[in-house]
Amino acid sequence: MTARLAIGAFAILLSTNLCGQSPAGARSAKCAGPEHRRLDFWVGDWDAYEAGGGAAPVARARIELILGGCAIHELYEQTDGLVGRSFSIYDATRNLWHQTWVTNRGGLLQLDGRFQGGALTLQGVQRSAGGREETVRALWKPEKGGVRETAETSADGGRTWRPLFDIHFRRHAPKPPG
């Protein structure tokens, strides 16, 4: 087989979806169930505001469906230089939601949980560079005009909790020209 023929055969293989990949924009039937769609309310281009923190956004967050709608990708860029990315997925094999969060400051957090009512609650263990562990619990909930994400931490195995953050996502408002 000539190289040209081999390249052509590979292109046909890709274009006919024989590699198991969804064409761009196509939804995967494996992720079309109602539980897979429950976090779709978070998808969008958002400005993030701290609760009680004033009129200026503290971050911009772009949340999109990826991988045929099987995963949600977050790009979060804070005004202080913190950049984070998360990948969230409904794991049907474990009947729960999972999120992996990483930052440009070396942070890694893996959370698991479920929807209760209309809110998603995820929980995981965060480890500091010194080896200290804290439990983190985060909640995503649709609210009028956006989404609210709150998080709290516990250093005593969940007996007591302290607030970590309270963020309101509002649709991104482009700055007027001028």
Short mmCIF file of N, CA and C in Angstrom, two decimals:
data_model
loop_
_atom_site.label_atom_id
_atom_site.label_comp_id
_atom_site.label_asym_id
_atom_site.label_seq_id
_atom_site.Cartn_x
_atom_site.Cartn_y
_atom_site.Cartn_z
N MET A 1 0.85 -1.17 0.00
CA MET A 1 0.00 0.00 0.00
C MET A 1 0.90 1.23 0.00
N THR A 2 0.60 2.14 -0.88
CA THR A 2 1.41 3.35 -0.95
C THR A 2 1.07 4.26 0.22
N ALA A 3 1.99 5.19 0.50
CA ALA A 3 1.76 6.13 1.60
C ALA A 3 0.52 6.96 1.33
N ARG A 4 0.33 7.36 0.07
CA ARG A 4 -0.82 8.19 -0.29
C ARG A 4 -2.13 7.43 -0.03
N LEU A 5 -2.16 6.15 -0.38
CA LEU A 5 -3.34 5.34 -0.17
C LEU A 5 -3.59 5.13 1.32
N ALA A 6 -2.51 4.91 2.07
CA ALA A 6 -2.64 4.72 3.52
C ALA A 6 -3.19 5.98 4.18
N ILE A 7 -2.71 7.16 3.77
CA ILE A 7 -3.21 8.42 4.33
C ILE A 7 -4.67 8.60 3.96
N GLY A 8 -5.04 8.27 2.74
CA GLY A 8 -6.43 8.37 2.31
C GLY A 8 -7.33 7.44 3.11
N ALA A 9 -6.88 6.21 3.34
CA ALA A 9 -7.66 5.25 4.12
C ALA A 9 -7.83 5.74 5.55
N PHE A 10 -6.78 6.33 6.12
CA PHE A 10 -6.86 6.87 7.48
C PHE A 10 -7.86 8.02 7.53
N ALA A 11 -7.85 8.90 6.54
CA ALA A 11 -8.79 10.02 6.49
C ALA A 11 -10.23 9.52 6.39
N ILE A 12 -10.46 8.49 5.60
CA ILE A 12 -11.80 7.91 5.50
C ILE A 12 -12.22 7.32 6.83
N LEU A 13 -11.30 6.62 7.48
CA LEU A 13 -11.58 6.02 8.77
C LEU A 13 -12.03 7.08 9.77
N LEU A 14 -11.32 8.20 9.81
CA LEU A 14 -11.68 9.28 10.72
C LEU A 14 -13.00 9.91 10.36
N SER A 15 -13.22 10.18 9.07
CA SER A 15 -14.43 10.89 8.67
C SER A 15 -15.67 10.03 8.79
N THR A 16 -15.55 8.72 8.75
CA THR A 16 -16.72 7.86 8.89
C THR A 16 -16.95 7.43 10.32
N ASN A 17 -16.17 7.99 11.25
CA ASN A 17 -16.40 7.77 12.66
C ASN A 17 -16.13 6.33 13.10
N LEU A 18 -15.23 5.65 12.45
CA LEU A 18 -14.92 4.28 12.82
C LEU A 18 -13.97 4.20 14.01
N CYS A 19 -13.39 5.32 14.40
CA CYS A 19 -12.48 5.32 15.54
C CYS A 19 -13.22 5.52 16.86
N GLY A 20 -14.55 5.64 16.81
CA GLY A 20 -15.30 5.81 18.04
C GLY A 20 -15.39 7.26 18.49
N GLN A 21 -14.93 8.19 17.70
CA GLN A 21 -14.99 9.59 18.06
C GLN A 21 -16.24 10.22 17.46
N SER A 22 -16.85 11.14 18.19
CA SER A 22 -18.00 11.86 17.67
C SER A 22 -17.52 12.97 16.77
N PRO A 23 -18.20 13.20 15.65
CA PRO A 23 -17.87 14.37 14.84
C PRO A 23 -18.04 15.62 15.68
N ALA A 24 -17.34 16.68 15.33
CA ALA A 24 -17.40 17.92 16.10
C ALA A 24 -18.85 18.34 16.29
N GLY A 25 -19.22 18.62 17.53
CA GLY A 25 -20.55 19.09 17.84
C GLY A 25 -21.59 18.00 18.03
N ALA A 26 -21.28 16.77 17.66
CA ALA A 26 -22.27 15.70 17.79
C ALA A 26 -22.36 15.24 19.24
N ARG A 27 -23.56 14.90 19.66
CA ARG A 27 -23.79 14.40 21.01
C ARG A 27 -23.65 12.88 21.03
N SER A 28 -23.01 12.39 22.06
CA SER A 28 -22.86 10.95 22.24
C SER A 28 -24.16 10.38 22.82
N ALA A 29 -24.66 9.31 22.24
CA ALA A 29 -25.86 8.65 22.76
C ALA A 29 -25.62 8.11 24.16
N LYS A 30 -24.37 7.77 24.49
CA LYS A 30 -24.05 7.22 25.81
C LYS A 30 -24.21 8.26 26.92
N CYS A 31 -24.25 9.54 26.55
CA CYS A 31 -24.33 10.61 27.55
C CYS A 31 -25.58 11.46 27.37
N ALA A 32 -26.62 10.89 26.80
CA ALA A 32 -27.83 11.64 26.50
C ALA A 32 -28.90 11.53 27.59
N GLY A 33 -28.68 10.67 28.58
CA GLY A 33 -29.67 10.46 29.63
C GLY A 33 -29.87 11.69 30.49
N PRO A 34 -30.99 11.75 31.20
CA PRO A 34 -31.28 12.93 32.00
C PRO A 34 -30.24 13.23 33.08
N GLU A 35 -29.65 12.22 33.69
CA GLU A 35 -28.65 12.49 34.73
C GLU A 35 -27.41 13.16 34.13
N HIS A 36 -27.03 12.78 32.92
CA HIS A 36 -25.88 13.41 32.26
C HIS A 36 -26.13 14.89 31.97
N ARG A 37 -27.37 15.30 31.84
CA ARG A 37 -27.71 16.66 31.45
C ARG A 37 -27.99 17.56 32.65
N ARG A 38 -27.92 17.05 33.86
CA ARG A 38 -28.35 17.82 35.03
C ARG A 38 -27.48 19.03 35.35
N LEU A 39 -26.21 19.00 34.96
CA LEU A 39 -25.32 20.14 35.25
C LEU A 39 -25.23 21.11 34.08
N ASP A 40 -25.99 20.88 33.03
CA ASP A 40 -25.94 21.76 31.86
C ASP A 40 -26.30 23.21 32.18
N PHE A 41 -27.00 23.45 33.30
CA PHE A 41 -27.34 24.83 33.67
C PHE A 41 -26.10 25.68 33.90
N TRP A 42 -24.96 25.05 34.13
CA TRP A 42 -23.71 25.77 34.40
C TRP A 42 -22.98 26.15 33.11
N VAL A 43 -23.34 25.56 32.00
CA VAL A 43 -22.67 25.82 30.73
C VAL A 43 -22.93 27.26 30.30
N GLY A 44 -21.86 27.98 29.94
CA GLY A 44 -22.00 29.36 29.48
C GLY A 44 -20.73 30.15 29.69
N ASP A 45 -20.81 31.41 29.34
CA ASP A 45 -19.72 32.37 29.52
C ASP A 45 -20.14 33.28 30.66
N TRP A 46 -19.41 33.24 31.77
CA TRP A 46 -19.84 33.87 33.02
C TRP A 46 -18.81 34.87 33.56
N ASP A 47 -19.31 35.87 34.25
CA ASP A 47 -18.51 36.69 35.15
C ASP A 47 -18.83 36.19 36.55
N ALA A 48 -17.80 36.04 37.37
CA ALA A 48 -17.98 35.50 38.73
C ALA A 48 -17.81 36.62 39.75
N TYR A 49 -18.74 36.68 40.68
CA TYR A 49 -18.75 37.71 41.72
C TYR A 49 -18.77 37.04 43.08
N GLU A 50 -17.99 37.58 44.01
CA GLU A 50 -18.06 37.09 45.38
C GLU A 50 -19.33 37.61 46.03
N ALA A 51 -19.98 36.77 46.81
CA ALA A 51 -21.17 37.22 47.53
C ALA A 51 -20.78 38.38 48.44
N GLY A 52 -21.49 39.47 48.34
CA GLY A 52 -21.21 40.65 49.17
C GLY A 52 -19.90 41.33 48.83
N GLY A 53 -19.32 41.01 47.66
CA GLY A 53 -18.00 41.53 47.32
C GLY A 53 -17.98 42.74 46.42
N GLY A 54 -19.10 43.31 46.09
CA GLY A 54 -19.10 44.51 45.27
C GLY A 54 -19.51 44.23 43.83
N ALA A 55 -19.39 45.27 43.02
CA ALA A 55 -19.89 45.23 41.65
C ALA A 55 -18.88 44.68 40.64
N ALA A 56 -17.63 44.57 41.02
CA ALA A 56 -16.60 44.12 40.07
C ALA A 56 -16.48 42.59 40.11
N PRO A 57 -16.42 41.95 38.94
CA PRO A 57 -16.22 40.50 38.94
C PRO A 57 -14.82 40.14 39.45
N VAL A 58 -14.71 38.98 40.09
CA VAL A 58 -13.43 38.49 40.57
C VAL A 58 -12.82 37.49 39.59
N ALA A 59 -13.63 37.05 38.61
CA ALA A 59 -13.14 36.06 37.65
C ALA A 59 -14.07 36.00 36.45
N ARG A 60 -13.56 35.36 35.43
CA ARG A 60 -14.37 35.00 34.27
C ARG A 60 -14.28 33.49 34.13
N ALA A 61 -15.41 32.88 33.84
CA ALA A 61 -15.46 31.42 33.72
C ALA A 61 -16.18 31.06 32.43
N ARG A 62 -15.53 30.21 31.66
CA ARG A 62 -16.14 29.70 30.43
C ARG A 62 -16.36 28.21 30.64
N ILE A 63 -17.62 27.82 30.60
CA ILE A 63 -18.01 26.43 30.86
C ILE A 63 -18.62 25.89 29.58
N GLU A 64 -18.08 24.76 29.09
CA GLU A 64 -18.59 24.20 27.84
C GLU A 64 -18.72 22.69 27.91
N LEU A 65 -19.67 22.19 27.13
CA LEU A 65 -19.80 20.75 26.96
C LEU A 65 -18.73 20.30 25.98
N ILE A 66 -18.05 19.20 26.30
CA ILE A 66 -17.03 18.65 25.41
C ILE A 66 -17.24 17.14 25.28
N LEU A 67 -16.49 16.54 24.40
CA LEU A 67 -16.48 15.09 24.21
C LEU A 67 -17.89 14.55 23.96
N GLY A 68 -18.57 15.18 23.01
CA GLY A 68 -19.90 14.73 22.63
C GLY A 68 -20.94 14.94 23.71
N GLY A 69 -20.69 15.90 24.61
CA GLY A 69 -21.62 16.16 25.71
C GLY A 69 -21.41 15.26 26.91
N CYS A 70 -20.34 14.46 26.89
CA CYS A 70 -20.08 13.54 28.00
C CYS A 70 -19.33 14.20 29.16
N ALA A 71 -18.74 15.35 28.93
CA ALA A 71 -17.97 16.03 29.98
C ALA A 71 -18.21 17.53 29.89
N ILE A 72 -17.98 18.19 31.00
CA ILE A 72 -18.07 19.64 31.08
C ILE A 72 -16.68 20.17 31.42
N HIS A 73 -16.22 21.11 30.62
CA HIS A 73 -14.90 21.71 30.81
C HIS A 73 -15.09 23.14 31.32
N GLU A 74 -14.37 23.49 32.36
CA GLU A 74 -14.39 24.85 32.92
C GLU A 74 -13.01 25.47 32.77
N LEU A 75 -12.98 26.70 32.26
CA LEU A 75 -11.78 27.53 32.29
C LEU A 75 -12.12 28.72 33.17
N TYR A 76 -11.43 28.81 34.31
CA TYR A 76 -11.72 29.83 35.32
C TYR A 76 -10.48 30.71 35.46
N GLU A 77 -10.64 32.02 35.23
CA GLU A 77 -9.51 32.95 35.27
C GLU A 77 -9.83 34.08 36.24
N GLN A 78 -9.16 34.05 37.39
CA GLN A 78 -9.37 35.06 38.41
C GLN A 78 -8.58 36.32 38.09
N THR A 79 -9.04 37.45 38.59
CA THR A 79 -8.36 38.72 38.35
C THR A 79 -7.01 38.80 39.05
N ASP A 80 -6.76 37.94 40.04
CA ASP A 80 -5.47 37.95 40.75
C ASP A 80 -4.44 37.01 40.12
N GLY A 81 -4.76 36.44 38.94
CA GLY A 81 -3.80 35.58 38.25
C GLY A 81 -4.03 34.09 38.40
N LEU A 82 -4.88 33.68 39.33
CA LEU A 82 -5.19 32.25 39.47
C LEU A 82 -5.96 31.79 38.24
N VAL A 83 -5.50 30.71 37.64
CA VAL A 83 -6.20 30.10 36.52
C VAL A 83 -6.43 28.64 36.89
N GLY A 84 -7.66 28.20 36.70
CA GLY A 84 -8.00 26.82 37.00
C GLY A 84 -8.82 26.23 35.87
N ARG A 85 -8.72 24.91 35.77
CA ARG A 85 -9.54 24.16 34.81
C ARG A 85 -10.14 22.99 35.55
N SER A 86 -11.38 22.72 35.20
CA SER A 86 -12.00 21.53 35.76
C SER A 86 -12.64 20.72 34.64
N PHE A 87 -12.76 19.44 34.91
CA PHE A 87 -13.47 18.51 34.04
C PHE A 87 -14.47 17.80 34.93
N SER A 88 -15.74 17.91 34.57
CA SER A 88 -16.81 17.29 35.35
C SER A 88 -17.53 16.28 34.47
N ILE A 89 -17.94 15.17 35.09
CA ILE A 89 -18.59 14.11 34.33
C ILE A 89 -19.53 13.34 35.24
N TYR A 90 -20.63 12.89 34.66
CA TYR A 90 -21.47 11.95 35.38
C TYR A 90 -20.93 10.56 35.09
N ASP A 91 -20.49 9.87 36.12
CA ASP A 91 -19.93 8.53 35.99
C ASP A 91 -21.05 7.52 36.25
N ALA A 92 -21.65 7.03 35.18
CA ALA A 92 -22.79 6.11 35.30
C ALA A 92 -22.38 4.79 35.94
N THR A 93 -21.11 4.41 35.83
CA THR A 93 -20.68 3.14 36.44
C THR A 93 -20.69 3.21 37.96
N ARG A 94 -20.51 4.42 38.52
CA ARG A 94 -20.54 4.59 39.98
C ARG A 94 -21.79 5.34 40.45
N ASN A 95 -22.62 5.76 39.49
CA ASN A 95 -23.83 6.50 39.78
C ASN A 95 -23.55 7.76 40.60
N LEU A 96 -22.51 8.52 40.17
CA LEU A 96 -22.19 9.78 40.82
C LEU A 96 -21.48 10.72 39.87
N TRP A 97 -21.41 11.98 40.29
CA TRP A 97 -20.70 13.00 39.54
C TRP A 97 -19.26 13.08 40.06
N HIS A 98 -18.35 13.39 39.14
CA HIS A 98 -16.93 13.54 39.50
C HIS A 98 -16.42 14.83 38.87
N GLN A 99 -15.56 15.54 39.61
CA GLN A 99 -14.87 16.70 39.06
C GLN A 99 -13.40 16.63 39.46
N THR A 100 -12.53 16.90 38.48
CA THR A 100 -11.11 17.09 38.74
C THR A 100 -10.78 18.54 38.44
N TRP A 101 -10.18 19.22 39.41
CA TRP A 101 -9.84 20.65 39.32
C TRP A 101 -8.34 20.78 39.45
N VAL A 102 -7.71 21.53 38.53
CA VAL A 102 -6.27 21.80 38.59
C VAL A 102 -6.05 23.29 38.37
N THR A 103 -4.94 23.81 38.94
CA THR A 103 -4.66 25.25 38.81
C THR A 103 -3.23 25.50 38.36
N ASN A 104 -3.01 26.75 37.97
CA ASN A 104 -1.66 27.18 37.60
C ASN A 104 -0.77 27.40 38.82
N ARG A 105 -1.27 27.11 40.00
CA ARG A 105 -0.49 27.20 41.23
C ARG A 105 -0.22 25.82 41.83
N GLY A 106 -0.40 24.80 40.99
CA GLY A 106 -0.10 23.43 41.42
C GLY A 106 -1.21 22.75 42.19
N GLY A 107 -2.38 23.36 42.23
CA GLY A 107 -3.48 22.77 42.97
C GLY A 107 -4.15 21.62 42.23
N LEU A 108 -4.55 20.62 42.98
CA LEU A 108 -5.31 19.49 42.46
C LEU A 108 -6.37 19.15 43.48
N LEU A 109 -7.61 19.02 43.00
CA LEU A 109 -8.71 18.63 43.86
C LEU A 109 -9.62 17.71 43.07
N GLN A 110 -9.94 16.56 43.65
CA GLN A 110 -10.85 15.61 43.02
C GLN A 110 -12.06 15.45 43.93
N LEU A 111 -13.23 15.65 43.36
CA LEU A 111 -14.47 15.66 44.12
C LEU A 111 -15.47 14.67 43.52
N ASP A 112 -16.27 14.07 44.37
CA ASP A 112 -17.34 13.17 43.94
C ASP A 112 -18.60 13.53 44.69
N GLY A 113 -19.76 13.27 44.05
CA GLY A 113 -21.01 13.52 44.75
C GLY A 113 -22.22 13.30 43.88
N ARG A 114 -23.34 13.83 44.35
CA ARG A 114 -24.62 13.61 43.68
C ARG A 114 -25.48 14.87 43.74
N PHE A 115 -26.49 14.87 42.89
CA PHE A 115 -27.51 15.90 42.96
C PHE A 115 -28.46 15.55 44.09
N GLN A 116 -28.82 16.57 44.82
CA GLN A 116 -29.87 16.46 45.83
C GLN A 116 -30.82 17.61 45.52
N GLY A 117 -32.02 17.26 45.07
CA GLY A 117 -32.92 18.30 44.59
C GLY A 117 -32.33 18.89 43.32
N GLY A 118 -32.28 20.20 43.24
CA GLY A 118 -31.73 20.85 42.06
C GLY A 118 -30.28 21.26 42.19
N ALA A 119 -29.58 20.83 43.24
CA ALA A 119 -28.20 21.26 43.48
C ALA A 119 -27.25 20.07 43.45
N LEU A 120 -26.06 20.30 42.90
CA LEU A 120 -25.02 19.28 42.88
C LEU A 120 -24.07 19.53 44.05
N THR A 121 -23.86 18.52 44.88
CA THR A 121 -22.91 18.61 45.98
C THR A 121 -21.79 17.61 45.73
N LEU A 122 -20.56 18.11 45.70
CA LEU A 122 -19.37 17.28 45.51
C LEU A 122 -18.46 17.45 46.72
N GLN A 123 -17.74 16.40 47.05
CA GLN A 123 -16.85 16.45 48.21
C GLN A 123 -15.57 15.68 47.91
N GLY A 124 -14.46 16.16 48.47
CA GLY A 124 -13.18 15.49 48.31
C GLY A 124 -12.18 15.99 49.33
N VAL A 125 -10.98 15.43 49.28
CA VAL A 125 -9.93 15.80 50.20
C VAL A 125 -8.90 16.64 49.48
N GLN A 126 -8.56 17.76 50.09
CA GLN A 126 -7.53 18.65 49.56
C GLN A 126 -6.30 18.52 50.43
N ARG A 127 -5.16 18.33 49.80
CA ARG A 127 -3.90 18.17 50.54
C ARG A 127 -3.02 19.38 50.30
N SER A 128 -2.43 19.90 51.36
CA SER A 128 -1.51 21.03 51.24
C SER A 128 -0.12 20.49 50.97
N ALA A 129 0.80 21.39 50.59
CA ALA A 129 2.18 20.99 50.33
C ALA A 129 2.82 20.37 51.57
N GLY A 130 2.37 20.78 52.76
CA GLY A 130 2.90 20.24 54.01
C GLY A 130 2.26 18.93 54.44
N GLY A 131 1.34 18.41 53.63
CA GLY A 131 0.70 17.14 53.94
C GLY A 131 -0.58 17.24 54.74
N ARG A 132 -0.99 18.46 55.10
CA ARG A 132 -2.23 18.64 55.85
C ARG A 132 -3.42 18.35 54.94
N GLU A 133 -4.42 17.67 55.47
CA GLU A 133 -5.61 17.33 54.69
C GLU A 133 -6.83 18.06 55.23
N GLU A 134 -7.65 18.54 54.31
CA GLU A 134 -8.94 19.13 54.65
C GLU A 134 -9.98 18.57 53.70
N THR A 135 -11.18 18.37 54.20
CA THR A 135 -12.28 17.97 53.36
C THR A 135 -12.89 19.22 52.76
N VAL A 136 -13.15 19.19 51.46
CA VAL A 136 -13.79 20.29 50.76
C VAL A 136 -15.14 19.81 50.27
N ARG A 137 -16.15 20.62 50.51
CA ARG A 137 -17.50 20.32 50.03
C ARG A 137 -17.97 21.53 49.22
N ALA A 138 -18.38 21.28 47.97
CA ALA A 138 -18.82 22.36 47.09
C ALA A 138 -20.22 22.06 46.57
N LEU A 139 -20.96 23.13 46.30
CA LEU A 139 -22.34 23.00 45.86
C LEU A 139 -22.59 23.95 44.69
N TRP A 140 -23.18 23.44 43.61
CA TRP A 140 -23.58 24.23 42.44
C TRP A 140 -25.09 24.21 42.37
N LYS A 141 -25.67 25.41 42.24
CA LYS A 141 -27.13 25.51 42.24
C LYS A 141 -27.55 26.61 41.28
N PRO A 142 -28.53 26.30 40.39
CA PRO A 142 -29.02 27.39 39.53
C PRO A 142 -29.79 28.39 40.39
N GLU A 143 -29.65 29.66 40.03
CA GLU A 143 -30.42 30.70 40.70
C GLU A 143 -30.87 31.69 39.64
N LYS A 144 -31.79 32.52 39.99
CA LYS A 144 -32.31 33.49 39.02
C LYS A 144 -31.16 34.30 38.42
N GLY A 145 -31.03 34.24 37.12
CA GLY A 145 -30.00 35.00 36.42
C GLY A 145 -28.62 34.38 36.44
N GLY A 146 -28.46 33.16 36.95
CA GLY A 146 -27.12 32.58 36.95
C GLY A 146 -27.00 31.29 37.74
N VAL A 147 -25.82 31.13 38.32
CA VAL A 147 -25.49 29.93 39.08
C VAL A 147 -24.74 30.38 40.33
N ARG A 148 -24.99 29.70 41.43
CA ARG A 148 -24.26 29.98 42.67
C ARG A 148 -23.41 28.76 43.01
N GLU A 149 -22.14 29.01 43.31
CA GLU A 149 -21.23 27.96 43.76
C GLU A 149 -20.70 28.35 45.12
N THR A 150 -20.90 27.47 46.09
CA THR A 150 -20.37 27.71 47.42
C THR A 150 -19.46 26.54 47.78
N ALA A 151 -18.50 26.81 48.65
CA ALA A 151 -17.62 25.75 49.12
C ALA A 151 -17.28 26.02 50.58
N GLU A 152 -17.05 24.93 51.28
CA GLU A 152 -16.64 25.00 52.67
C GLU A 152 -15.63 23.90 52.94
N THR A 153 -14.86 24.08 54.01
CA THR A 153 -13.83 23.10 54.36
C THR A 153 -14.00 22.63 55.79
N SER A 154 -13.49 21.43 56.03
CA SER A 154 -13.49 20.86 57.37
C SER A 154 -12.13 20.24 57.64
N ALA A 155 -11.55 20.60 58.76
CA ALA A 155 -10.26 20.02 59.16
C ALA A 155 -10.45 18.90 60.18
N ASP A 156 -11.71 18.62 60.54
CA ASP A 156 -11.96 17.60 61.57
C ASP A 156 -12.90 16.49 61.08
N GLY A 157 -12.75 16.14 59.82
CA GLY A 157 -13.52 15.02 59.28
C GLY A 157 -15.00 15.30 59.09
N GLY A 158 -15.39 16.57 58.99
CA GLY A 158 -16.77 16.92 58.72
C GLY A 158 -17.60 17.24 59.96
N ARG A 159 -16.98 17.28 61.12
CA ARG A 159 -17.74 17.64 62.33
C ARG A 159 -18.09 19.13 62.32
N THR A 160 -17.13 19.96 61.88
CA THR A 160 -17.39 21.39 61.77
C THR A 160 -16.92 21.86 60.39
N TRP A 161 -17.56 22.91 59.89
CA TRP A 161 -17.27 23.44 58.55
C TRP A 161 -17.06 24.94 58.64
N ARG A 162 -16.16 25.44 57.77
CA ARG A 162 -15.97 26.90 57.66
C ARG A 162 -16.07 27.27 56.19
N PRO A 163 -16.65 28.43 55.89
CA PRO A 163 -16.81 28.85 54.49
C PRO A 163 -15.46 29.00 53.79
N LEU A 164 -15.41 28.57 52.55
CA LEU A 164 -14.22 28.75 51.72
C LEU A 164 -14.47 29.85 50.70
N PHE A 165 -15.60 29.78 49.98
CA PHE A 165 -16.01 30.85 49.07
C PHE A 165 -17.48 30.74 48.76
N ASP A 166 -18.02 31.85 48.24
CA ASP A 166 -19.42 31.94 47.82
C ASP A 166 -19.43 32.81 46.56
N ILE A 167 -19.61 32.17 45.42
CA ILE A 167 -19.50 32.85 44.13
C ILE A 167 -20.83 32.80 43.39
N HIS A 168 -21.17 33.91 42.78
CA HIS A 168 -22.34 34.00 41.92
C HIS A 168 -21.86 34.18 40.48
N PHE A 169 -22.27 33.28 39.62
CA PHE A 169 -21.96 33.38 38.19
C PHE A 169 -23.09 34.12 37.50
N ARG A 170 -22.76 35.17 36.77
CA ARG A 170 -23.71 35.94 35.97
C ARG A 170 -23.20 35.95 34.54
N ARG A 171 -24.11 35.92 33.57
CA ARG A 171 -23.70 35.91 32.17
C ARG A 171 -22.68 37.02 31.92
N HIS A 172 -21.63 36.67 31.18
CA HIS A 172 -20.57 37.63 30.88
C HIS A 172 -21.14 38.83 30.14
N ALA A 173 -20.78 39.99 30.61
CA ALA A 173 -21.20 41.25 29.97
C ALA A 173 -19.99 41.86 29.30
N PRO A 174 -19.92 41.79 27.97
CA PRO A 174 -18.78 42.40 27.29
C PRO A 174 -18.69 43.90 27.60
N LYS A 175 -17.46 44.38 27.71
CA LYS A 175 -17.26 45.79 27.97
C LYS A 175 -17.66 46.61 26.74
N PRO A 176 -18.34 47.73 26.95
CA PRO A 176 -18.71 48.56 25.79
C PRO A 176 -17.46 49.14 25.13
N PRO A 177 -17.48 49.29 23.81
CA PRO A 177 -16.32 49.87 23.13
C PRO A 177 -16.08 51.30 23.57
N GLY A 178 -14.84 51.67 23.55
CA GLY A 178 -14.56 53.07 23.87
C GLY A 178 -13.46 53.21 24.76
#
